[in-house]
PDB file of C-alpha atoms and ligand atoms in Angstrom:
ATOM      1  CA  UNK A  16      -4.545  37.519 -26.416  1.00 96.00           C
ATOM      2  CA  UNK A  17      -2.402  40.592 -27.039  1.00 98.00           C
ATOM      3  CA  UNK A  18      -3.518  43.771 -28.811  1.00 98.00           C
ATOM      4  CA  UNK A  19      -0.594  46.004 -29.706  1.00 98.00           C
ATOM      5  CA  UNK A  20      -0.905  49.388 -31.398  1.00 98.00           C
ATOM      6  CA  UNK A  21       2.035  50.817 -33.333  1.00 98.00           C
ATOM      7  CA  UNK A  22       1.455  54.523 -33.926  1.00 98.00           C
ATOM      8  CA  UNK A  23       4.626  54.798 -36.049  1.00 98.00           C
ATOM      9  CA  UNK A  24       5.168  58.526 -36.791  1.00 98.00           C
ATOM     10  CA  UNK A  25       1.549  59.461 -36.046  1.00 98.00           C
ATOM     11  CA  UNK A  26       0.021  61.293 -33.076  1.00 98.00           C
ATOM     12  CA  UNK A  27       1.448  64.042 -30.911  1.00 98.00           C
ATOM     13  CA  UNK A  28       2.059  64.080 -27.187  1.00 98.00           C
ATOM     14  CA  UNK A  29      -1.309  65.764 -26.635  1.00 98.00           C
ATOM     15  CA  UNK A  30      -3.295  63.428 -28.867  1.00 98.00           C
ATOM     16  CA  UNK A  31      -1.550  60.388 -27.371  1.00 98.00           C
ATOM     17  CA  UNK A  32      -2.572  61.460 -23.859  1.00 98.00           C
ATOM     18  CA  UNK A  33      -6.186  61.906 -25.003  1.00 98.00           C
ATOM     19  CA  UNK A  34      -6.106  58.518 -26.719  1.00 98.00           C
ATOM     20  CA  UNK A  35      -4.616  56.844 -23.663  1.00 98.00           C
ATOM     21  CA  UNK A  36      -7.151  58.353 -21.273  1.00 97.00           C
ATOM     22  CA  UNK A  37     -10.000  57.067 -23.418  1.00 98.00           C
ATOM     23  CA  UNK A  38      -8.359  53.653 -23.903  1.00 98.00           C
ATOM     24  CA  UNK A  39      -7.875  53.236 -20.158  1.00 97.00           C
ATOM     25  CA  UNK A  40     -11.541  54.104 -19.576  1.00 96.00           C
ATOM     26  CA  UNK A  41     -12.517  51.508 -22.185  1.00 96.00           C
ATOM     27  CA  UNK A  42     -10.296  48.856 -20.609  1.00 95.00           C
ATOM     28  CA  UNK A  43     -11.609  49.566 -17.093  1.00 94.00           C
ATOM     29  CA  UNK A  44     -15.210  49.390 -18.196  1.00 95.00           C
ATOM     30  CA  UNK A  45     -15.079  46.469 -20.607  1.00 93.00           C
ATOM     31  CA  UNK A  46     -12.679  44.290 -18.598  1.00 90.00           C
ATOM     32  CA  UNK A  47     -11.367  42.727 -21.799  1.00 92.00           C
ATOM     33  CA  UNK A  48      -9.152  39.711 -21.271  1.00 91.00           C
ATOM     34  CA  UNK A  49      -6.430  41.318 -23.379  1.00 96.00           C
ATOM     35  CA  UNK A  50      -2.967  42.581 -22.743  1.00 97.00           C
ATOM     36  CA  UNK A  51      -2.761  45.942 -24.519  1.00 98.00           C
ATOM     37  CA  UNK A  52       0.520  47.538 -25.564  1.00 98.00           C
ATOM     38  CA  UNK A  53       0.735  50.996 -27.103  1.00 98.00           C
ATOM     39  CA  UNK A  54       3.810  52.178 -29.007  1.00 98.00           C
ATOM     40  CA  UNK A  55       3.556  55.975 -29.386  1.00 98.00           C
ATOM     41  CA  UNK A  56       6.307  58.135 -30.917  1.00 98.00           C
ATOM     42  CA  UNK A  57       9.187  58.722 -28.476  1.00 98.00           C
ATOM     43  CA  UNK A  58       8.125  62.339 -27.927  1.00 98.00           C
ATOM     44  CA  UNK A  59       4.804  61.067 -26.555  1.00 98.00           C
ATOM     45  CA  UNK A  60       6.061  58.364 -24.156  1.00 98.00           C
ATOM     46  CA  UNK A  61       3.987  57.907 -21.024  1.00 96.00           C
ATOM     47  CA  UNK A  62       4.111  55.580 -18.055  1.00 96.00           C
ATOM     48  CA  UNK A  63       2.322  52.236 -18.241  1.00 96.00           C
ATOM     49  CA  UNK A  64      -0.824  51.658 -16.185  1.00 95.00           C
ATOM     50  CA  UNK A  65      -2.623  48.523 -15.005  1.00 94.00           C
ATOM     51  CA  UNK A  66      -4.621  48.609 -18.244  1.00 96.00           C
ATOM     52  CA  UNK A  67      -2.217  49.677 -20.950  1.00 97.00           C
ATOM     53  CA  UNK A  68       1.509  48.994 -21.281  1.00 98.00           C
ATOM     54  CA  UNK A  69       3.535  51.653 -23.035  1.00 98.00           C
ATOM     55  CA  UNK A  70       6.421  50.610 -25.244  1.00 98.00           C
ATOM     56  CA  UNK A  71       8.998  52.472 -27.287  1.00 98.00           C
ATOM     57  CA  UNK A  72       9.210  51.968 -31.064  1.00 98.00           C
ATOM     58  CA  UNK A  73      12.995  52.160 -31.078  1.00 98.00           C
ATOM     59  CA  UNK A  74      15.961  52.936 -28.835  1.00 98.00           C
ATOM     60  CA  UNK A  75      19.731  52.754 -28.980  1.00 98.00           C
ATOM     61  CA  UNK A  76      21.422  49.836 -27.211  1.00 98.00           C
ATOM     62  CA  UNK A  77      23.182  51.908 -24.579  1.00 98.00           C
ATOM     63  CA  UNK A  78      22.257  53.716 -21.379  1.00 98.00           C
ATOM     64  CA  UNK A  79      23.369  57.100 -22.676  1.00 97.00           C
ATOM     65  CA  UNK A  80      26.187  58.593 -24.692  1.00 98.00           C
ATOM     66  CA  UNK A  81      27.259  60.375 -27.865  1.00 98.00           C
ATOM     67  CA  UNK A  82      24.557  58.999 -30.169  1.00 98.00           C
ATOM     68  CA  UNK A  83      22.980  62.049 -31.765  1.00 98.00           C
ATOM     69  CA  UNK A  84      19.278  61.729 -32.353  1.00 97.00           C
ATOM     70  CA  UNK A  85      18.871  58.543 -30.327  1.00 98.00           C
ATOM     71  CA  UNK A  86      17.360  57.772 -26.963  1.00 98.00           C
ATOM     72  CA  UNK A  87      18.624  55.075 -24.616  1.00 98.00           C
ATOM     73  CA  UNK A  88      17.906  53.328 -21.361  1.00 98.00           C
ATOM     74  CA  UNK A  89      18.281  56.413 -19.157  1.00 98.00           C
ATOM     75  CA  UNK A  90      15.634  58.300 -21.125  1.00 98.00           C
ATOM     76  CA  UNK A  91      13.264  55.309 -21.043  1.00 98.00           C
ATOM     77  CA  UNK A  92      13.697  54.806 -17.310  1.00 98.00           C
ATOM     78  CA  UNK A  93      12.319  58.286 -16.716  1.00 97.00           C
ATOM     79  CA  UNK A  94       8.974  56.995 -18.000  1.00 97.00           C
ATOM     80  CA  UNK A  95       9.316  53.536 -16.484  1.00 97.00           C
ATOM     81  CA  UNK A  96       9.179  52.157 -20.040  1.00 98.00           C
ATOM     82  CA  UNK A  97      10.429  48.571 -20.222  1.00 97.00           C
ATOM     83  CA  UNK A  98       8.836  47.391 -23.458  1.00 98.00           C
ATOM     84  CA  UNK A  99      10.461  47.853 -26.861  1.00 98.00           C
ATOM     85  CA  UNK A 100       9.720  47.056 -30.497  1.00 98.00           C
ATOM     86  CA  UNK A 101      12.794  45.694 -32.288  1.00 98.00           C
ATOM     87  CA  UNK A 102      13.295  44.643 -35.913  1.00 98.00           C
ATOM     88  CA  UNK A 103      10.330  46.373 -37.544  1.00 98.00           C
ATOM     89  CA  UNK A 104      10.601  46.159 -41.340  1.00 98.00           C
ATOM     90  CA  UNK A 105      10.358  49.944 -41.664  1.00 98.00           C
ATOM     91  CA  UNK A 106      13.524  50.267 -39.581  1.00 98.00           C
ATOM     92  CA  UNK A 107      15.219  47.419 -41.422  1.00 98.00           C
ATOM     93  CA  UNK A 108      14.314  48.785 -44.864  1.00 96.00           C
ATOM     94  CA  UNK A 109      13.914  52.570 -44.612  1.00 97.00           C
ATOM     95  CA  UNK A 110      16.438  53.225 -41.828  1.00 97.00           C
ATOM     96  CA  UNK A 111      18.817  50.517 -43.031  1.00 97.00           C
ATOM     97  CA  UNK A 112      19.134  48.642 -39.731  1.00 98.00           C
ATOM     98  CA  UNK A 113      21.287  45.550 -40.119  1.00 98.00           C
ATOM     99  CA  UNK A 114      20.668  42.235 -38.401  1.00 98.00           C
ATOM    100  CA  UNK A 115      23.873  42.933 -36.456  1.00 98.00           C
ATOM    101  CA  UNK A 116      22.506  46.185 -34.982  1.00 98.00           C
ATOM    102  CA  UNK A 117      19.124  44.578 -34.389  1.00 98.00           C
ATOM    103  CA  UNK A 118      20.693  41.699 -32.475  1.00 98.00           C
ATOM    104  CA  UNK A 119      22.757  44.182 -30.433  1.00 98.00           C
ATOM    105  CA  UNK A 120      19.539  45.955 -29.470  1.00 98.00           C
ATOM    106  CA  UNK A 121      18.010  42.623 -28.567  1.00 98.00           C
ATOM    107  CA  UNK A 122      20.991  41.633 -26.389  1.00 98.00           C
ATOM    108  CA  UNK A 123      21.143  44.980 -24.617  1.00 98.00           C
ATOM    109  CA  UNK A 124      17.452  45.317 -23.858  1.00 98.00           C
ATOM    110  CA  UNK A 125      16.997  41.652 -22.944  1.00 98.00           C
ATOM    111  CA  UNK A 126      19.856  41.967 -20.477  1.00 98.00           C
ATOM    112  CA  UNK A 127      17.989  44.925 -18.989  1.00 98.00           C
ATOM    113  CA  UNK A 128      14.886  42.737 -18.649  1.00 98.00           C
ATOM    114  CA  UNK A 129      12.743  44.527 -21.235  1.00 98.00           C
ATOM    115  CA  UNK A 130       9.688  42.983 -22.814  1.00 98.00           C
ATOM    116  CA  UNK A 131      10.658  42.752 -26.497  1.00 98.00           C
ATOM    117  CA  UNK A 132       8.196  42.689 -29.381  1.00 99.00           C
ATOM    118  CA  UNK A 133      10.478  41.330 -32.079  1.00 98.00           C
ATOM    119  CA  UNK A 134       9.307  41.800 -35.675  1.00 98.00           C
ATOM    120  CA  UNK A 135      10.064  39.626 -38.672  1.00 98.00           C
ATOM    121  CA  UNK A 136       8.541  39.550 -42.145  1.00 98.00           C
ATOM    122  CA  UNK A 137       9.310  38.745 -45.756  1.00 97.00           C
ATOM    123  CA  UNK A 138       9.013  40.903 -48.903  1.00 97.00           C
ATOM    124  CA  UNK A 139       6.578  39.946 -51.667  1.00 96.00           C
ATOM    125  CA  UNK A 140       9.118  38.263 -53.937  1.00 97.00           C
ATOM    126  CA  UNK A 141      10.051  35.862 -51.153  1.00 97.00           C
ATOM    127  CA  UNK A 142       6.406  35.048 -50.451  1.00 96.00           C
ATOM    128  CA  UNK A 143       5.918  34.404 -54.149  1.00 95.00           C
ATOM    129  CA  UNK A 144       8.885  32.039 -54.137  1.00 97.00           C
ATOM    130  CA  UNK A 145       6.987  29.741 -51.772  1.00 94.00           C
ATOM    131  CA  UNK A 146       6.794  28.624 -48.161  1.00 92.00           C
ATOM    132  CA  UNK A 147      10.273  27.189 -47.977  1.00 94.00           C
ATOM    133  CA  UNK A 148      11.803  30.486 -49.133  1.00 96.00           C
ATOM    134  CA  UNK A 149       9.678  32.339 -46.565  1.00 96.00           C
ATOM    135  CA  UNK A 150      10.798  30.050 -43.736  1.00 95.00           C
ATOM    136  CA  UNK A 151      14.455  30.443 -44.696  1.00 96.00           C
ATOM    137  CA  UNK A 152      14.152  34.239 -44.921  1.00 97.00           C
ATOM    138  CA  UNK A 153      12.390  34.519 -41.575  1.00 98.00           C
ATOM    139  CA  UNK A 154      14.840  32.294 -39.696  1.00 97.00           C
ATOM    140  CA  UNK A 155      17.690  34.516 -40.890  1.00 97.00           C
ATOM    141  CA  UNK A 156      15.966  37.405 -39.151  1.00 98.00           C
ATOM    142  CA  UNK A 157      16.422  35.511 -35.885  1.00 98.00           C
ATOM    143  CA  UNK A 158      20.235  35.557 -36.183  1.00 98.00           C
ATOM    144  CA  UNK A 159      21.616  36.533 -32.789  1.00 97.00           C
ATOM    145  CA  UNK A 160      18.184  36.452 -31.143  1.00 98.00           C
ATOM    146  CA  UNK A 161      17.531  34.294 -28.067  1.00 98.00           C
ATOM    147  CA  UNK A 162      14.237  32.583 -28.879  1.00 98.00           C
ATOM    148  CA  UNK A 163      13.924  31.357 -25.296  1.00 97.00           C
ATOM    149  CA  UNK A 164      14.052  34.855 -23.788  1.00 98.00           C
ATOM    150  CA  UNK A 165      11.203  34.877 -21.300  1.00 98.00           C
ATOM    151  CA  UNK A 166       9.915  38.379 -22.164  1.00 98.00           C
ATOM    152  CA  UNK A 167       9.980  37.809 -25.931  1.00 98.00           C
ATOM    153  CA  UNK A 168       6.903  38.365 -28.090  1.00 98.00           C
ATOM    154  CA  UNK A 169       7.333  37.702 -31.821  1.00 98.00           C
ATOM    155  CA  UNK A 170       5.356  39.674 -34.405  1.00 98.00           C
ATOM    156  CA  UNK A 171       5.104  38.214 -37.904  1.00 98.00           C
ATOM    157  CA  UNK A 172       4.476  41.111 -40.274  1.00 98.00           C
ATOM    158  CA  UNK A 173       4.785  40.296 -43.986  1.00 98.00           C
ATOM    159  CA  UNK A 174       6.130  43.475 -45.587  1.00 97.00           C
ATOM    160  CA  UNK A 175       3.702  43.298 -48.503  1.00 96.00           C
ATOM    161  CA  UNK A 176       0.776  43.322 -46.060  1.00 97.00           C
ATOM    162  CA  UNK A 177       1.870  46.401 -44.092  1.00 96.00           C
ATOM    163  CA  UNK A 178      -0.160  49.498 -44.864  1.00 94.00           C
ATOM    164  CA  UNK A 179      -1.472  48.002 -48.092  1.00 94.00           C
ATOM    165  CA  UNK A 180      -4.983  47.040 -47.034  1.00 92.00           C
ATOM    166  CA  UNK A 181      -4.078  43.528 -48.164  1.00 93.00           C
ATOM    167  CA  UNK A 182      -3.585  41.308 -45.141  1.00 93.00           C
ATOM    168  CA  UNK A 183      -2.041  37.864 -45.516  1.00 93.00           C
ATOM    169  CA  UNK A 184      -4.596  35.090 -46.076  1.00 95.00           C
ATOM    170  CA  UNK A 185      -5.602  32.940 -43.093  1.00 96.00           C
ATOM    171  CA  UNK A 186      -3.799  30.033 -44.821  1.00 95.00           C
ATOM    172  CA  UNK A 187      -0.527  31.990 -45.108  1.00 95.00           C
ATOM    173  CA  UNK A 188      -0.786  33.189 -41.523  1.00 97.00           C
ATOM    174  CA  UNK A 189      -1.591  29.696 -40.239  1.00 97.00           C
ATOM    175  CA  UNK A 190       1.254  27.998 -42.087  1.00 95.00           C
ATOM    176  CA  UNK A 191       3.813  30.634 -41.081  1.00 97.00           C
ATOM    177  CA  UNK A 192       2.734  30.694 -37.433  1.00 98.00           C
ATOM    178  CA  UNK A 193       2.767  26.888 -37.315  1.00 97.00           C
ATOM    179  CA  UNK A 194       6.355  26.944 -38.588  1.00 95.00           C
ATOM    180  CA  UNK A 195       7.330  29.561 -36.019  1.00 97.00           C
ATOM    181  CA  UNK A 196       5.649  27.618 -33.233  1.00 97.00           C
ATOM    182  CA  UNK A 197       7.959  24.664 -33.844  1.00 96.00           C
ATOM    183  CA  UNK A 198      10.837  26.674 -32.400  1.00 96.00           C
ATOM    184  CA  UNK A 199       9.193  29.484 -30.438  1.00 98.00           C
ATOM    185  CA  UNK A 200       7.025  28.944 -27.395  1.00 98.00           C
ATOM    186  CA  UNK A 201       6.532  32.666 -26.706  1.00 98.00           C
ATOM    187  CA  UNK A 202       3.418  34.597 -27.941  1.00 98.00           C
ATOM    188  CA  UNK A 203       3.162  35.060 -31.728  1.00 98.00           C
ATOM    189  CA  UNK A 204       1.420  38.167 -33.068  1.00 98.00           C
ATOM    190  CA  UNK A 205       0.324  38.804 -36.635  1.00 98.00           C
ATOM    191  CA  UNK A 206       0.578  42.286 -38.157  1.00 98.00           C
ATOM    192  CA  UNK A 207      -0.183  43.729 -41.589  1.00 98.00           C
ATOM    193  CA  UNK A 208      -3.471  45.414 -42.536  1.00 97.00           C
ATOM    194  CA  UNK A 209      -5.338  44.060 -39.528  1.00 98.00           C
ATOM    195  CA  UNK A 210      -8.665  45.909 -39.343  1.00 97.00           C
ATOM    196  CA  UNK A 211     -12.075  45.682 -37.647  1.00 97.00           C
ATOM    197  CA  UNK A 212     -13.382  43.394 -40.411  1.00 97.00           C
ATOM    198  CA  UNK A 213     -10.612  40.778 -40.443  1.00 97.00           C
ATOM    199  CA  UNK A 214      -9.396  40.830 -36.839  1.00 98.00           C
ATOM    200  CA  UNK A 215     -11.809  38.206 -35.534  1.00 97.00           C
ATOM    201  CA  UNK A 216     -10.844  35.662 -38.207  1.00 97.00           C
ATOM    202  CA  UNK A 217      -7.144  36.391 -37.760  1.00 98.00           C
ATOM    203  CA  UNK A 218      -7.338  35.973 -33.980  1.00 97.00           C
ATOM    204  CA  UNK A 219      -9.115  32.640 -34.369  1.00 97.00           C
ATOM    205  CA  UNK A 220      -6.200  31.103 -36.336  1.00 97.00           C
ATOM    206  CA  UNK A 221      -4.254  28.593 -34.267  1.00 95.00           C
ATOM    207  CA  UNK A 222      -0.925  29.874 -32.970  1.00 98.00           C
ATOM    208  CA  UNK A 223      -2.014  33.492 -33.367  1.00 98.00           C
ATOM    209  CA  UNK A 224      -1.776  34.984 -29.882  1.00 98.00           C
ATOM    210  CA  UNK A 225      -2.637  38.536 -30.844  1.00 98.00           C
ATOM    211  CA  UNK A 226      -2.180  41.327 -33.347  1.00 98.00           C
ATOM    212  CA  UNK A 227       0.154  44.262 -33.966  1.00 98.00           C
ATOM    213  CA  UNK A 228      -1.926  46.998 -35.564  1.00 98.00           C
ATOM    214  CA  UNK A 229      -0.753  50.090 -37.423  1.00 98.00           C
ATOM    215  CA  UNK A 230      -3.219  52.310 -39.260  1.00 98.00           C
ATOM    216  CA  UNK A 231      -6.375  50.768 -37.776  1.00 98.00           C
ATOM    217  CA  UNK A 232      -5.109  51.569 -34.280  1.00 98.00           C
ATOM    218  CA  UNK A 233      -4.801  55.309 -34.827  1.00 98.00           C
ATOM    219  CA  UNK A 234      -8.390  56.088 -33.835  1.00 98.00           C
ATOM    220  CA  UNK A 235      -9.142  54.832 -30.359  1.00 98.00           C
ATOM    221  CA  UNK A 236     -12.751  53.910 -31.162  1.00 98.00           C
ATOM    222  CA  UNK A 237     -11.611  51.838 -34.127  1.00 98.00           C
ATOM    223  CA  UNK A 238      -9.049  50.049 -31.982  1.00 98.00           C
ATOM    224  CA  UNK A 239     -11.785  49.471 -29.423  1.00 97.00           C
ATOM    225  CA  UNK A 240     -14.088  48.022 -32.091  1.00 97.00           C
ATOM    226  CA  UNK A 241     -11.368  45.503 -32.941  1.00 97.00           C
ATOM    227  CA  UNK A 242     -11.159  44.357 -29.346  1.00 97.00           C
ATOM    228  CA  UNK A 243     -14.924  44.142 -29.027  1.00 96.00           C
ATOM    229  CA  UNK A 244     -15.037  42.058 -32.240  1.00 96.00           C
ATOM    230  CA  UNK A 245     -12.667  39.486 -30.755  1.00 96.00           C
ATOM    231  CA  UNK A 246     -13.743  39.431 -27.092  1.00 91.00           C
ATOM    232  CA  UNK A 247     -17.032  37.455 -27.454  1.00 85.00           C
ATOM    233  CA  UNK A 248     -15.222  34.569 -29.168  1.00 78.00           C
ATOM    234  CA  UNK A 249     -13.036  34.172 -26.087  1.00 75.00           C
ATOM    235  CA  UNK A 250     -15.854  33.861 -23.559  1.00 63.00           C
TER     236      UNK A 250
HETATM  237  P1  13P B  30      -0.722  48.391 -40.758  1.00 79.73           P
HETATM  238  O1  13P B  30      -1.685  47.819 -39.732  1.00 79.73           O
HETATM  239  O2  13P B  30      -0.975  49.822 -41.053  1.00 79.73           O
HETATM  240  O3  13P B  30      -0.675  47.521 -41.974  1.00 79.73           O
HETATM  241  O4  13P B  30       0.740  48.337 -40.103  1.00 79.73           O
HETATM  242  C1  13P B  30       1.190  47.164 -39.520  1.00 79.73           C
HETATM  243  C2  13P B  30       2.452  47.417 -38.805  1.00 79.73           C
HETATM  244  O5  13P B  30       3.483  47.680 -39.418  1.00 79.73           O
HETATM  245  C3  13P B  30       2.428  47.383 -37.346  1.00 79.73           C
HETATM  246  O6  13P B  30       3.712  47.381 -36.808  1.00 79.73           O
END
């Protein structure tokens, strides 16, 4: 089971270090059977430890160069970071990232051997149009993506469930993850308003291999409470 925390544009370098120190203490003490990945803002990147992997929320598909405002492989190597989030709906929608750029990022960072958490998700009108429309929309988001890449993790995050407090229903999650599983053998995460109250049910759905958490991950004790809610069911 994978627990991933996406800080988005929250936390500073100082508060990330404090968070990480506490999270590592929790992981050492509790010995949870989870892989934990933390995606802090780029200004707060740290090196991974045995307990917590650190990933970057975004990077440019190049080692270095004239790409104002971006960071690339050279900057990530300084921290030993080899995990990246690609395709998040906030980057697709707010930053206008095209599938072409997204697939370039995927190609570049997969060639460099990165672990890639690749996000897909449909807007509300597509969900309302029914399961077939959802499946079609989601498969288009895999254009140019190698589904057999060995360090691929897929995160299904319906856009209407992100930051809304309204997670997808267990039925919607189950049917979408079952569809994805037909073509993807790599871990499948669910994201979108996962919180301490719904995380146990979500993690018990078949073909859900973990969660990608935004707002409920921002306080370390809350993130911890989510792990402790799920851990007993795994024993
Ligand atoms: P929330 O958990 O705040 O809904 O965010 C989910 C998300 O976008 C994680 O990448």
